[in-house]
Structure formats: C-alpha cells, structure tokens
Coordinates of C-alpha atoms and ligand atoms in Angstrom, one line a residue:
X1 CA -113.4 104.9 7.9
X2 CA -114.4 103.4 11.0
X3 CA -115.3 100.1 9.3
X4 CA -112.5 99.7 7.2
X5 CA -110.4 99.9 10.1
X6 CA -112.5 97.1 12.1
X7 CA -112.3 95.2 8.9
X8 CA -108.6 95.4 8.6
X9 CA -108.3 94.5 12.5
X10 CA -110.7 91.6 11.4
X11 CA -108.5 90.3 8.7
X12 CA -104.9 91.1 11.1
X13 CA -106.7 89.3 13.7
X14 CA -107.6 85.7 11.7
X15 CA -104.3 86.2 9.7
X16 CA -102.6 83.8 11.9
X17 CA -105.0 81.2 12.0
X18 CA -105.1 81.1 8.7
X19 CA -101.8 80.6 8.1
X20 CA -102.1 77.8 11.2
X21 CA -105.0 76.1 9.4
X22 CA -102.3 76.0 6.5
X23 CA -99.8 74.2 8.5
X24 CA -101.6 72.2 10.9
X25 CA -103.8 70.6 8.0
X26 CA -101.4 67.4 7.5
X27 CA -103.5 66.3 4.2
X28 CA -102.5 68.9 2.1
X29 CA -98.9 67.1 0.6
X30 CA -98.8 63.4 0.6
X31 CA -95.9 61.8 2.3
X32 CA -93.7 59.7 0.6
X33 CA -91.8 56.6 2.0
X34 CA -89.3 54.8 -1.0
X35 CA -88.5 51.6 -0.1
X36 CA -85.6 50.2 -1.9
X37 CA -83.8 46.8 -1.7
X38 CA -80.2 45.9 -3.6
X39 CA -80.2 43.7 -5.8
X40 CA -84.5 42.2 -5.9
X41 CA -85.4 40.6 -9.2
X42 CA -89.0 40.8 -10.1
X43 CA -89.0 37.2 -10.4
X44 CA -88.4 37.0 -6.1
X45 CA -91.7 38.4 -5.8
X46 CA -95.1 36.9 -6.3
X47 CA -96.8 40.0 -7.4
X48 CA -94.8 39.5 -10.4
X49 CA -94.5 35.5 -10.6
X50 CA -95.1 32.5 -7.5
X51 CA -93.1 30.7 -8.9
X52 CA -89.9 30.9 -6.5
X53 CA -91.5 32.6 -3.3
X54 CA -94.9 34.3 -1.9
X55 CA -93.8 37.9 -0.8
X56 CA -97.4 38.8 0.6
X57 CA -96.5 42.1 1.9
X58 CA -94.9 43.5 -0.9
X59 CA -97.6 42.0 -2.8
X60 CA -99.8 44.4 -0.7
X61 CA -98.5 47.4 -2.2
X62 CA -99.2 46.3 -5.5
X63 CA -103.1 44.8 -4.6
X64 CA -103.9 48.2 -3.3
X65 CA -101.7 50.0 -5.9
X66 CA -100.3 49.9 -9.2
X67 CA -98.1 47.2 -10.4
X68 CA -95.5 48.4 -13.1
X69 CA -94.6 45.2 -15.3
X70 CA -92.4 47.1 -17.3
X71 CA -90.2 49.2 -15.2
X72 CA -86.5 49.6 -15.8
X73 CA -83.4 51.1 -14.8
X74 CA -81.7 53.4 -17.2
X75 CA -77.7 51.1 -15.9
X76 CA -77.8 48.1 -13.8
X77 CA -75.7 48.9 -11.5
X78 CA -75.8 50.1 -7.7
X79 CA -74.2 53.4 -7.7
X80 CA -75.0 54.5 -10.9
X81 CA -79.0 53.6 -10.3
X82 CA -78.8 55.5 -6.8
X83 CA -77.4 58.3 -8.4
X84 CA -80.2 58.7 -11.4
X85 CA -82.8 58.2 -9.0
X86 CA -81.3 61.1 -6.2
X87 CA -80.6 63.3 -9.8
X88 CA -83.3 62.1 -12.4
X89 CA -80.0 61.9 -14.7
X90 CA -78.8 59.6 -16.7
X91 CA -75.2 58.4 -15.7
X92 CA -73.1 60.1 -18.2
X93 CA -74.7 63.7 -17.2
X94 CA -74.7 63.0 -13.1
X95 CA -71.1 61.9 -13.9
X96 CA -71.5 58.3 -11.7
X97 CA -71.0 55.5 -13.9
X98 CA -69.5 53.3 -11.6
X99 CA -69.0 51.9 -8.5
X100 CA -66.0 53.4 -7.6
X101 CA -65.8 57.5 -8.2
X102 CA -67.6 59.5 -5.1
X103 CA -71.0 61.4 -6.3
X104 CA -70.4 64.5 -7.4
X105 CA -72.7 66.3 -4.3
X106 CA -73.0 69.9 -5.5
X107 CA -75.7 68.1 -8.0
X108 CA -79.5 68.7 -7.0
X109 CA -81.1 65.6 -5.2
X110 CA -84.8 65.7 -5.0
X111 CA -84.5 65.2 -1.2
X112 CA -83.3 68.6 -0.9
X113 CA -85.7 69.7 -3.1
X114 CA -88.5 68.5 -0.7
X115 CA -86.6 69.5 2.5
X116 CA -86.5 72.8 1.4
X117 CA -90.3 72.2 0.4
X118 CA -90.8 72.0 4.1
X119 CA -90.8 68.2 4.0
X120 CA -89.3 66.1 6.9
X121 CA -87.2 63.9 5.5
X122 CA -84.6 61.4 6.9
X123 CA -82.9 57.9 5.2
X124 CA -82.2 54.7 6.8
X125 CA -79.8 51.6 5.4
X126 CA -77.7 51.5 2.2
X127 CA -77.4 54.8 0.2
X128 CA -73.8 53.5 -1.4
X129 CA -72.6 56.6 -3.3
X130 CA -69.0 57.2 -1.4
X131 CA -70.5 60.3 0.8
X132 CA -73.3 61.4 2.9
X133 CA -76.7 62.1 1.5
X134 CA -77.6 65.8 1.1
X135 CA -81.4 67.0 2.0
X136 CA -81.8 64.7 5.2
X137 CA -83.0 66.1 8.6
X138 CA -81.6 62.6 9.8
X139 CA -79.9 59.5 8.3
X140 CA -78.4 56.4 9.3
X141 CA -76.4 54.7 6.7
X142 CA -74.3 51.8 5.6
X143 CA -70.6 52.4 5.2
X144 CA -70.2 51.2 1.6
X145 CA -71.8 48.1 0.9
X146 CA -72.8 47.8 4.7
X147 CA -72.8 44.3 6.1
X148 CA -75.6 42.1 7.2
X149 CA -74.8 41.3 10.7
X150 CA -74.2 43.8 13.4
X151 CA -74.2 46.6 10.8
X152 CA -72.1 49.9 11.1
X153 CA -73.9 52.8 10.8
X154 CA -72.7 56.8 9.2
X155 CA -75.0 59.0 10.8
X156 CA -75.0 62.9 10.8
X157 CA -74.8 62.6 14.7
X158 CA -71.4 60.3 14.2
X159 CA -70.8 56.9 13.5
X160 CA -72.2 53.4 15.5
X161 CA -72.8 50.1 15.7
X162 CA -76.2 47.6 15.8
X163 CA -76.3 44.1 17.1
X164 CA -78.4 42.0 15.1
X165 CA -79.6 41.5 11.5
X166 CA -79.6 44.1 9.2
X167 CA -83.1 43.9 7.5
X168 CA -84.8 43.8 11.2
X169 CA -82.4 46.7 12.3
X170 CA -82.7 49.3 9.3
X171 CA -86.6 48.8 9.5
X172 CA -86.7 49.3 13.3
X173 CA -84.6 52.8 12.8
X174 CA -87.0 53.6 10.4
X175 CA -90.1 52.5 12.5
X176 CA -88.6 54.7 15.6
X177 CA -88.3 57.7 13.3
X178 CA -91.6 57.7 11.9
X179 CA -93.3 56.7 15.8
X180 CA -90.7 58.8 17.7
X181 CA -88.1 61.3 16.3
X182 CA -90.3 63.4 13.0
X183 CA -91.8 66.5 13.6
X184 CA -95.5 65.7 13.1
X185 CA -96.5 69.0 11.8
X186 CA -95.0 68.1 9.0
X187 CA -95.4 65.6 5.8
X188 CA -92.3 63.3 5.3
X189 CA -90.3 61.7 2.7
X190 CA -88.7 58.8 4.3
X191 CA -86.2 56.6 2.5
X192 CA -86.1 52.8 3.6
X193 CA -83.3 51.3 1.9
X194 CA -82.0 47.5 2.5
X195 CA -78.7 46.1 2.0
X196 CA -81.0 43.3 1.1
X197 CA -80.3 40.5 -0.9
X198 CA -77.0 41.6 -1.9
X199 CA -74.6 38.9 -2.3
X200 CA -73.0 37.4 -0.2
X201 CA -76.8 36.3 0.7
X202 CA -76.8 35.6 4.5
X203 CA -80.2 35.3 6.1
X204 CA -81.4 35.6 9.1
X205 CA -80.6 32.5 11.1
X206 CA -84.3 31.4 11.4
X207 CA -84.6 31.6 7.5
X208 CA -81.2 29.9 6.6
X209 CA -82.1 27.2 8.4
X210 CA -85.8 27.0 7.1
X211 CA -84.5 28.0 3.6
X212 CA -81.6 25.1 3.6
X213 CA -84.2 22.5 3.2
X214 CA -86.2 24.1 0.2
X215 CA -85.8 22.8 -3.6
X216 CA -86.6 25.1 -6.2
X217 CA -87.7 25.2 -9.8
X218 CA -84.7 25.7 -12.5
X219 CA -85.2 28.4 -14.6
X220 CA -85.9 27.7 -18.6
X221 CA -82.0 29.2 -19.3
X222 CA -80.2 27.7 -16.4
X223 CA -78.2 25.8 -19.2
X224 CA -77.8 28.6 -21.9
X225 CA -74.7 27.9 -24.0
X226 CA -75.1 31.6 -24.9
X227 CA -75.3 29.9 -29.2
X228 CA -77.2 32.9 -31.3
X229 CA -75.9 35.6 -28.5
X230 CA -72.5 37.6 -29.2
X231 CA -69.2 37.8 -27.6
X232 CA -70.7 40.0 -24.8
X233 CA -72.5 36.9 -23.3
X234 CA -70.0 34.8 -23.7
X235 CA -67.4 36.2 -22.1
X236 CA -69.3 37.3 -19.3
X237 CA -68.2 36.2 -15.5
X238 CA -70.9 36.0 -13.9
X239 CA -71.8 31.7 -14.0
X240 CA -73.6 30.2 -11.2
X241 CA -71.2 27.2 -12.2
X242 CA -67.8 28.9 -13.5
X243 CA -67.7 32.2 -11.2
X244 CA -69.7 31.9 -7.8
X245 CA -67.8 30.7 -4.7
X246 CA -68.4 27.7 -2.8
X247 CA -66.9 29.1 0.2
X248 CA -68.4 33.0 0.2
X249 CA -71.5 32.1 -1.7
X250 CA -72.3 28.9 -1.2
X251 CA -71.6 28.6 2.4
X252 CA -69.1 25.9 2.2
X253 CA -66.2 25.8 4.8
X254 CA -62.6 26.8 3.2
X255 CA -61.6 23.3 5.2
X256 CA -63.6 21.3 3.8
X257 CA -63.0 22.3 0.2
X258 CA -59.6 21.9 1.2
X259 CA -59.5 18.1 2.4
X260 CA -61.5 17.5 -0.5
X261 CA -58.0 18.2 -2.5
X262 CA -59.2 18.9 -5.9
X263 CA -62.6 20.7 -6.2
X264 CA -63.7 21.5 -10.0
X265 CA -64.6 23.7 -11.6
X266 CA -61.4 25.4 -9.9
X267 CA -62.5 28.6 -8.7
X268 CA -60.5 31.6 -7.1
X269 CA -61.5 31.4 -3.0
X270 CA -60.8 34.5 -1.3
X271 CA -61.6 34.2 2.7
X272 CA -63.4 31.5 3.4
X273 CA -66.6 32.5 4.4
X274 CA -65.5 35.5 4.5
X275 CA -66.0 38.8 6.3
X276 CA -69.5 38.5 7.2
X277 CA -69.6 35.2 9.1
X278 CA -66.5 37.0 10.8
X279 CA -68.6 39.6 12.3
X280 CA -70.5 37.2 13.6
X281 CA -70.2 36.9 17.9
X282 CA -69.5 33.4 18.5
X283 CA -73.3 33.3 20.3
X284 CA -74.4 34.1 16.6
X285 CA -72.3 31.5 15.4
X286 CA -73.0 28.9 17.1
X287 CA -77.1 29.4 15.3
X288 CA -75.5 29.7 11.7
X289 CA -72.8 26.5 12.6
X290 CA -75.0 23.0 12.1
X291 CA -76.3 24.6 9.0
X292 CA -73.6 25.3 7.6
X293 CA -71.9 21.7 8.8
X294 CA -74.8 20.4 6.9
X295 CA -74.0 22.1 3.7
X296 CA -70.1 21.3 3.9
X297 CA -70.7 17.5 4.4
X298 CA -73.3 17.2 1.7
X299 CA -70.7 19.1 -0.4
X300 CA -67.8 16.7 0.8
X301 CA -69.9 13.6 -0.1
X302 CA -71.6 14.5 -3.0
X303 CA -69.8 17.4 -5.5
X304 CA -67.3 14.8 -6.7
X305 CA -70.2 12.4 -8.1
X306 CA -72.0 14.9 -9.5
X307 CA -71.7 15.9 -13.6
X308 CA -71.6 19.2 -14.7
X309 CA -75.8 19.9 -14.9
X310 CA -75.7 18.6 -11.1
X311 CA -73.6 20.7 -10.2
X312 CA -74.9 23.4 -11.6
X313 CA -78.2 22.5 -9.9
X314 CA -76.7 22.2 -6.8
X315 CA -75.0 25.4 -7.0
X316 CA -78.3 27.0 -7.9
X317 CA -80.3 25.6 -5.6
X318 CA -77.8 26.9 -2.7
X319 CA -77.8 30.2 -4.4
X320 CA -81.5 30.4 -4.7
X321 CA -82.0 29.0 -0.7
X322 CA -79.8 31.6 0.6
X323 CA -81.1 34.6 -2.0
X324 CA -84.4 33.7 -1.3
X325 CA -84.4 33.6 2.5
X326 CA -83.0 37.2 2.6
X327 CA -85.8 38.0 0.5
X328 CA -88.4 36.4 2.7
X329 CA -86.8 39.1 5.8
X330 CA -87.3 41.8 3.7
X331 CA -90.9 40.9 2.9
X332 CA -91.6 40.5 7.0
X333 CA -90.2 43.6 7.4
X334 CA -91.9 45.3 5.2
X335 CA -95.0 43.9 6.4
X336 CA -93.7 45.8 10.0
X337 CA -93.7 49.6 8.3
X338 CA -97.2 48.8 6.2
X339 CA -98.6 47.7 10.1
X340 CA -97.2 50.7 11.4
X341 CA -98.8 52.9 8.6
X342 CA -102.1 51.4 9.4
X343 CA -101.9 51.8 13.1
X344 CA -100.7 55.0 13.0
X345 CA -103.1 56.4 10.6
X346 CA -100.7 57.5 8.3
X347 CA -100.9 55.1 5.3
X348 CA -104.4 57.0 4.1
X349 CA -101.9 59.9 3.1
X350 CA -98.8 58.2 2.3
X351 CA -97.3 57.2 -1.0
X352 CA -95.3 53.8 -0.8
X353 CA -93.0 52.8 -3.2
X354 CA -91.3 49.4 -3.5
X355 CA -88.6 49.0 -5.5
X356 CA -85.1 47.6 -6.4
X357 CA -81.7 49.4 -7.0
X358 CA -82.1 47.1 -10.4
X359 CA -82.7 43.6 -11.4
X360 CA -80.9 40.3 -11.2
X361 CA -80.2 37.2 -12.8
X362 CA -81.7 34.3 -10.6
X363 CA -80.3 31.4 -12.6
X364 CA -81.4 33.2 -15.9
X365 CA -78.6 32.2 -18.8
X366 CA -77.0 30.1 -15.9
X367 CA -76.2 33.2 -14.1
X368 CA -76.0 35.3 -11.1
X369 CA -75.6 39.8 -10.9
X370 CA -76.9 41.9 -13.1
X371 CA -75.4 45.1 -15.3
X372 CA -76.6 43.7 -18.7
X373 CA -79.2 45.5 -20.7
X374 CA -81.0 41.3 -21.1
X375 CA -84.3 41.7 -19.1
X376 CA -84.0 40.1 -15.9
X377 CA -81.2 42.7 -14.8
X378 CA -82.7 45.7 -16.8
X379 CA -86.1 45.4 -15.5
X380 CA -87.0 46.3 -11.8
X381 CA -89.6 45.8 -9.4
X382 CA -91.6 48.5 -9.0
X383 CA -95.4 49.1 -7.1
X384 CA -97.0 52.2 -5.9
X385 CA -99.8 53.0 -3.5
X386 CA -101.1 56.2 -3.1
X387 CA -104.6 55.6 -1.5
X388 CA -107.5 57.6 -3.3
X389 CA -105.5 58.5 -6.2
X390 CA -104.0 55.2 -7.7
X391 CA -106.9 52.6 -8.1
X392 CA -106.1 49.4 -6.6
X393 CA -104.6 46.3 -7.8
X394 CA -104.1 47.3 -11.3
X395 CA -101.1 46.7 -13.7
X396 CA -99.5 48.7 -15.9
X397 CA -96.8 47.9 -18.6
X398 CA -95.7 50.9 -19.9
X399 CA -91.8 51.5 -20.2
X400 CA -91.5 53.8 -17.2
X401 CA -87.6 53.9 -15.8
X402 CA -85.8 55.2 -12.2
X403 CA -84.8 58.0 -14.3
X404 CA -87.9 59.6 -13.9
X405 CA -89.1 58.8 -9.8
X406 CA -87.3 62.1 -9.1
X407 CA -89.5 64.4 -11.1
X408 CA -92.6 61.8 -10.5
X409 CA -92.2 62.2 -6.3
X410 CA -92.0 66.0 -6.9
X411 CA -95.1 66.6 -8.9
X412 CA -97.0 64.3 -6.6
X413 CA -95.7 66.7 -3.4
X414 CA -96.3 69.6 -6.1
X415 CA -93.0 70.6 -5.9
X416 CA -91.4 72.3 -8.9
X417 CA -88.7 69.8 -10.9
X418 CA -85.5 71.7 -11.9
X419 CA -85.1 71.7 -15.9
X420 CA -82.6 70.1 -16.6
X421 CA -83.6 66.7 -14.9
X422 CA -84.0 64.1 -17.9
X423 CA -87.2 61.9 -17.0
X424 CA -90.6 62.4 -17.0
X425 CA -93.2 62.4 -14.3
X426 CA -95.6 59.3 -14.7
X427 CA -97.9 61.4 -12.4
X428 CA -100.3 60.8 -15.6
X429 CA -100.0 57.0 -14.9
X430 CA -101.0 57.1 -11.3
X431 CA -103.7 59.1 -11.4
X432 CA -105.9 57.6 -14.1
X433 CA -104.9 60.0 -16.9
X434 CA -102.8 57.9 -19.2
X435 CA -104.1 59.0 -22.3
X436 CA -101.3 62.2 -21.3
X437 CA -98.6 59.5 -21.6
X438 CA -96.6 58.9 -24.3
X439 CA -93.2 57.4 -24.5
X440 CA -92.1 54.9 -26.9
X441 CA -88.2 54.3 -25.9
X442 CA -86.2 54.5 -23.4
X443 CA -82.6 54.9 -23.4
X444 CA -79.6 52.5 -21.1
X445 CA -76.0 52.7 -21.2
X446 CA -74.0 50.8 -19.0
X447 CA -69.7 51.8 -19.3
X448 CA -68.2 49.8 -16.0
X449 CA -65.8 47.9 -17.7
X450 CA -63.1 46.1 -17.4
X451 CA -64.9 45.4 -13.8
X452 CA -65.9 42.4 -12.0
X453 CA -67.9 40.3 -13.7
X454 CA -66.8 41.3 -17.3
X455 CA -69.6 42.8 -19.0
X456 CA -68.7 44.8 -21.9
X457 CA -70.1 48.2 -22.5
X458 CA -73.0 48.6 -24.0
X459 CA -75.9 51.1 -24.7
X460 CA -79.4 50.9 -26.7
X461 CA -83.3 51.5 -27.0
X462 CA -85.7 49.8 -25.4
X463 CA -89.5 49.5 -26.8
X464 CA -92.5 46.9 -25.5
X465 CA -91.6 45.2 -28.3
X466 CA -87.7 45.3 -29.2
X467 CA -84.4 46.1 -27.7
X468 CA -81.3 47.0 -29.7
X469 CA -78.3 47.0 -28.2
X470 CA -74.6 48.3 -29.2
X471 CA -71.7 46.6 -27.7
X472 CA -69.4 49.3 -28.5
X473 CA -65.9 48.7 -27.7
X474 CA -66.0 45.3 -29.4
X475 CA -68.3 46.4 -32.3
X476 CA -71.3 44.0 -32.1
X477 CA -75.1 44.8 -32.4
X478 CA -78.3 42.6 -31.0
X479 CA -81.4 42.8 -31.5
X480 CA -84.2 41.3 -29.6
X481 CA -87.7 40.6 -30.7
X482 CA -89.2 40.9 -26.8
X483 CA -92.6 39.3 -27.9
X484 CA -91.5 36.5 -29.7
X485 CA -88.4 35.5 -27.3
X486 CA -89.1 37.0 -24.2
X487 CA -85.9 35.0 -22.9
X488 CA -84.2 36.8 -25.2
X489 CA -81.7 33.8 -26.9
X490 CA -81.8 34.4 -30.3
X491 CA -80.2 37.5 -31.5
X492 CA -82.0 38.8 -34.6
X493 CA -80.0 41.9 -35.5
X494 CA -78.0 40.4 -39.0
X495 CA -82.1 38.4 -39.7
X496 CA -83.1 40.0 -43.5
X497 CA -86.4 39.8 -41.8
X498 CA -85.6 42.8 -39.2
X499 CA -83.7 45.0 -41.3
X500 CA -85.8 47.7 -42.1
X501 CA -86.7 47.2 -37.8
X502 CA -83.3 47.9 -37.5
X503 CA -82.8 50.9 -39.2
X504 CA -85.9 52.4 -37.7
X505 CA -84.6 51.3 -34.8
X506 CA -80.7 52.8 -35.2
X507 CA -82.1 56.3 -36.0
X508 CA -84.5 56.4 -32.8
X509 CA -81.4 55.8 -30.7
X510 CA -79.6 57.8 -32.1
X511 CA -82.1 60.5 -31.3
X512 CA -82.1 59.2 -27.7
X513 CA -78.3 59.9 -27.5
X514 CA -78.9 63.3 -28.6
X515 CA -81.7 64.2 -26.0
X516 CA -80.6 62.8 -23.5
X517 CA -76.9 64.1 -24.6
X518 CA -74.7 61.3 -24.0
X519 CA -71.8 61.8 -27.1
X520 CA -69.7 58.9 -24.4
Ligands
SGN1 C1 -69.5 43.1 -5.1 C2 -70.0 41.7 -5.5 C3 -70.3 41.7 -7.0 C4 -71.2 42.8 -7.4 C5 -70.7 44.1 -6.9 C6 -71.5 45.3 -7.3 N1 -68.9 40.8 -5.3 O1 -68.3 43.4 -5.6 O2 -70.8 40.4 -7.3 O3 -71.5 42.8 -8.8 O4 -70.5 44.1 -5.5 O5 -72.8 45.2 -6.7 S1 -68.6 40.2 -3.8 O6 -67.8 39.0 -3.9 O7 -67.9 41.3 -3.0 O8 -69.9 39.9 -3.1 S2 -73.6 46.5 -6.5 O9 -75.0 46.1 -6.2 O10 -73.0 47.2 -5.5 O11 -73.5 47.2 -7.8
CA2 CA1 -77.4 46.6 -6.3

C-alpha cells in the first residue's frame, strides 16, 4: 500500500511537467504562414517562366520546396477564391460568387479551426470579403479593395491609417507580429496577404521610375482576333487596346488626353488618374510627377502616329512596366519575411505558402483581368516549403486547386477537417507519397455576370490534358486539347475527331456537378 501511494505521488508530482514538456516543445505542430498576392500570374514569376521578370525570393520557396505547375482556382475571381480557400467550398455551396454579396460568416473558416486548435493566428493586408475575418487573435486589413498608398487599415482594435507603400507596410505589420506581438509558446498560422498587383498598378516610386524605362517581350496572343473561339471571347471587355484606361491605367494625365482633342480608340475616362494618385501627399507627388510627365508627353507626341498593333504595344508595354514593378515589391518583400524566418529560427518549422487569389491575363489574347476558365486566369501560382518533409526544388503538375488548401493546412497541423468541406488534402503530395493521389478532374464555375468586364458564365472539367467548358446562358461549348494548343486558340468541341472525348468528357462533369452539388 505504501508503494502504491509513493507511486501515485510520483506520477501527481511529474504530471505537470509533462503536460509542460507538451506545451513548451514548439516542434510538435508546424506553423503555417499563407502568403497571398491579388491578381499574380504565373507568368510574373521566374520559377515558372524568366521571361518577363526574375522573382528570386519567391523563387526561393519553390528551390527549397515544391513547385505546383498545375494549380488552379476552382472561379477567378477575388471574393469568390478568398471565400473557397477560408471554406474549402466551392462558390455555389459557401454562397459567394461574387464580388459584391458579404460572406456569409456563420460558415466554418479553417482559421478558426486552428485557433481553436490552440494556434496563434493573426492576418495582415487584403482579406476582401465585405466583413471581418473570424478565427484571428489579431488582424489588420484593407477596407475593400485597400489602396496602395497610405493604406487604411480595419483592425479588431479599431480602424487607422499607414503612411507609405502598401507592399512595404502590410509586410512590416506582419514582420512586427511575428518579432513582437505572438505568444511564443505557441505555433502560428499567419496570413500575409498583398493588395498586390491589383490594378490600378502603382509601384513604389523607386520601381516606377526604374520600371518606365523597361521594354518587354509581347506575348504569342497579344493580337488574337479570338477566330476558332466563341461568342464568350469575343465579347469579352477586358482589351489591353479597347477597354484599359490611359488615364487610370496607363498613367496618362486627363489634360493631356484632353489637349490632344480626339484620342482613339475612344475609351470611357473616369477620374483622371484617379483615387490613388489622390492619396498621394504632395511630398509623394512630387517622386511619382517627372515620370509620369514623361509618360504623358511621349503619349502626346507619339499615340496619334501610331497604327493599331503600336498601339497596342504601347499600351502593353505601359501595362506590363507598371504590373511588373509592383510585382518586383512584392518579391523584396517577401525576401524581408523569408530573412526574418531565417534569423529567427523559425523557418526550420514553418510551412510557407506563396500563392495568388487567381491568375491573370498579361497580354495573353490581347488582354488584361482574369475570370475565364482559359489558362492564364484559371491557373495560379502556387509553391510550398515545409523543410524536412517536402524535398527541395521539385515540381509537380498534378491538377491540385485552392479548394483544397483548407483541408491540406489542417492535416499538416493534424487538425480534424469538418465533412462537409469539398477538397482534398494534397498532404500525399508534400510528403513524398503520391502514389495515395488520385484525381483526374477538377471542377470551375464562374456566374458574375452581367459584371465588369463582360465574361459570360460558364462552368466545366479540367484534366492535364483537356478542358470542356459550358457557356451556359448563351448555349455554347469548347473544348480544348491543352497538349496540343496550350494557348488554347482553337476550339475543338464540334471536331469529328473529339467526339467520343466529348462525350466522355460531358458525363465526367456531369458527375462533378453532382459531387460537388452545384444544380446552379
Ligand atoms: C476592379 C477593377 C476590375 C477588376 C475588379 C475585380 N477595375 O473593379 O478590373 O476586375 O476590380 O477584381 S478598376 O477600374 O476599379 O481597377 S478583383 O481582384 O477584386 O476580383
Ligand atoms: Ca484578385
């Protein structure tokens, strides 16, 4: 009796350190920072392709982790994407399909999921969902869209106001929370989220001016006449040449257009250079002014000798200077946190994930945005590291989508997915064990019309090899044959050659619809 009565004062006694042991031993659940910009084509970064820029610190991510060449969102829109990623839903069940309706917030996020996990967790930058984000021990965030100089900031301690550029000031609150403000104790999921490159595209002032003086390549498409494509493409607003302003996008002063009398193509204005150069303090100004002098007089002189596939360049070339030189912040900044994650010790046990809210067109088919199932839009960047689990520097092309990061971050934290989410963890992907990995299709619906930018609805099924799309209101099908025209301008769908394809093909998405429960 005696000795069971030391033993159990033995075991009382070392209860607590065990349980301390438990707490204090900070390797146990990795932490997870999601670094998301708005609006980053894969193209913009030279992981994927050199071509237009060298993004060496993203590129980091993917030399010491995986590189996804085949990730995609499941509708290419801003909202709509933040909302499946929070919900690992498809739009039609999380009920946001657009940019306008609030998020419904009594839905499960996996944020809260992980908070109540014991996770630290706070956001910082552009959520853009019409309320606060549920789950967060702290965030800062954009009101709306969010603006790129002197940003206003939501927080859950009241609202306020930065001086300076956004990209430098969203990573320097999130640098501050991870060096000052977290509770140590504890692993973290951080969100990092950049209003970054969203149009209107204004750099910093040391890249505008650095950027200004760049020429780029022209994409193969630049000149598409949209022949072999259906009425979707064509009616499309969305033309570097017929649709983006020269005032708002371009950079050129309202003045100037207007002593220049006729300017053509005719294009709707709005405010000048609207409301972000109008935030600017007139000590800002006076760094953005010679460039943008420059800009207007080589307008002024130039536009009206120039013929249509000049113009076009021009336009594109101003686009892609201004596009690319937000992009450029975004990479330095980035380069900040991964520093920081090496100083502090921290990256050995942290997952980083770079990704976009979706794609965009970067000249591709002559245009600009996104919401279109065509590749460039429908694909997103996406690159893991997750030191000792993910071998470095590999590639992987299988056809994982934002649909399924929710369920993916939770398995990785070990944290139990609620049922009715509609991804799938690519934990098996990560970790070496792809043979566990199967998934043929996936499934994208995008329903924001009539919006800006006049993309008609559509939905289909996406394989490595083939996308079939339905243009529903309007009636029209397209099929792509992704190996053979990986530009995707020749629609296949009525070819004799595909038809049995396109039966196969009808019946798997029709499947899709079912599963995933969309009768919209
Ligand atoms: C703004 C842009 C559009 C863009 C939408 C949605 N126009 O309205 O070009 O498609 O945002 O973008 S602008 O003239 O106001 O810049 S999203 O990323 O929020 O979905
Ligand atoms: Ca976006």
């Amino acid at each position: 009796m005696k000795n069971i009565v030391f033993n159990l004062i033995v075991v009382l006694l070392s209860l607590p350190i065990v349980i301390y042991a438990q707490v204090a031993k900070p390797q146990a659940k990795p932490n997870i920072l999601f670094i998301m910009s708005d609006d980053h084509g894969y193209q913009a970064i030279s992981a994927y392709s050199d071509k237009l820029i060298k993004t060496p610190n993203i590129d980091r991510i993917a030399k010491e982790g995986v590189l996804f060449t085949n990730a995609c969102v499941a509708n290419s829109i801003c909202e709509p994407s933040r909302a499946t990623i929070l919900t690992g839903k498809h739009s039609h069940m999380n009920g946001k399909a657009d940019n306008r309706k609030p998020f419904d917030e009594s839905q499960m996020t996996f944020p809260q999921l992980f908070q109540n996990a014991g996770y630290q967790t706070a956001m910082y930058g552009k959520l853009h969902l019409g309320n606060n984000p549920k789950g967060f021990d702290e965030f800062m965030i954009l009101p709306g869209q969010g603006d790129y100089f002197n940003p206003d900031f939501i927080t859950n301690k009241g609202d306020t106001t930065i001086t300076g550029y956004a990209t430098d000031v969203i990573t320097d609150l999130t640098i501050n929370w991870l060096d000052k403000k977290r509770d140590k104790a504890k692993p973290f999921m951080l969100m990092y989220l950049h209003k970054s490159p969203h149009r209107p595209w204004w750099p910093s002032p040391e890249k505008f001016e650095e950027f200004s003086k760049k020429v780029f390549p022209m994409p193969e498409s630049l000149f598409d006449d949209y022949s072999n494509r259906g009425t979707a493409a064509k009616t499309a607003k969305m033309s570097l040449l017929l649709d983006m302003k020269y005032s708002q996008d371009s950079k050129v002063r309202s003045e100037i257009i207007k002593e220049m009398g006729e300017v053509l193509p005719k294009i709707s204005q709005g405010k000048g250079l609207g409301q972000e150069y109008s935030r600017l303090s007139l000590q800002q100004k006076a760094l953005y002014d010679p460039i943008i002098d420059s800009i207007s007089n080589s307008f002024k002189i130039n536009w009206p000798n120039m013929n249509t596939k000049q113009k076009m360049n021009w336009k594109y070339q101003r686009f892609m200077q201004d596009y690319l030189a937000c992009v450029s912040s975004v990479d330095d900044n980035v380069g900040r946190v991964l520093n920081y994650l090496d100083e502090s010790g921290l990256a050995k046990n942290t997952i980083v994930i770079y990704t976009s809210d979706q794609g965009f067109y970067l000249g591709e088919h002559g245009w600009f945005d996104k919401r279109f199932i065509y590749d460039e839009s429908f694909k997103t960047p996406l690159m893991i590291r997750w030191p000792n689990v993910i071998k470095p520097g590999i590639t992987n092309d299988e056809m994982v989508q934002n649909l399924d990061f929710a369920q993916t971050f939770l398995e990785a934290a070990k944290i139990e997915a609620p049922n009715d989410m509609q991804g799938k963890s690519f934990m098996p992907l990560l970790n070496g064990h792809s043979n566990k990995w199967n998934r043929e299709a996936v499934y994208y619906h995008y329903s924001d019309f009539p919006n800006e930018h006049n993309v008609q609805k559509h939905y289909g099924i996406v394989t490595k090899e083939y996308k079939l799309v339905y243009f529903y209101d309007i009636d029209e099908w397209e099929l792509y044959d992704r190996k053979k025209d990986p530009q995707e301008m020749k629609n296949v769908f009525n070819d004799p050659l595909y038809a049995s394809l396109v039966k196969e093909l009808k019946l798997k998405l029709k499947k899709l619809r079912e599963k995933y429960k969309d009768n919209s």
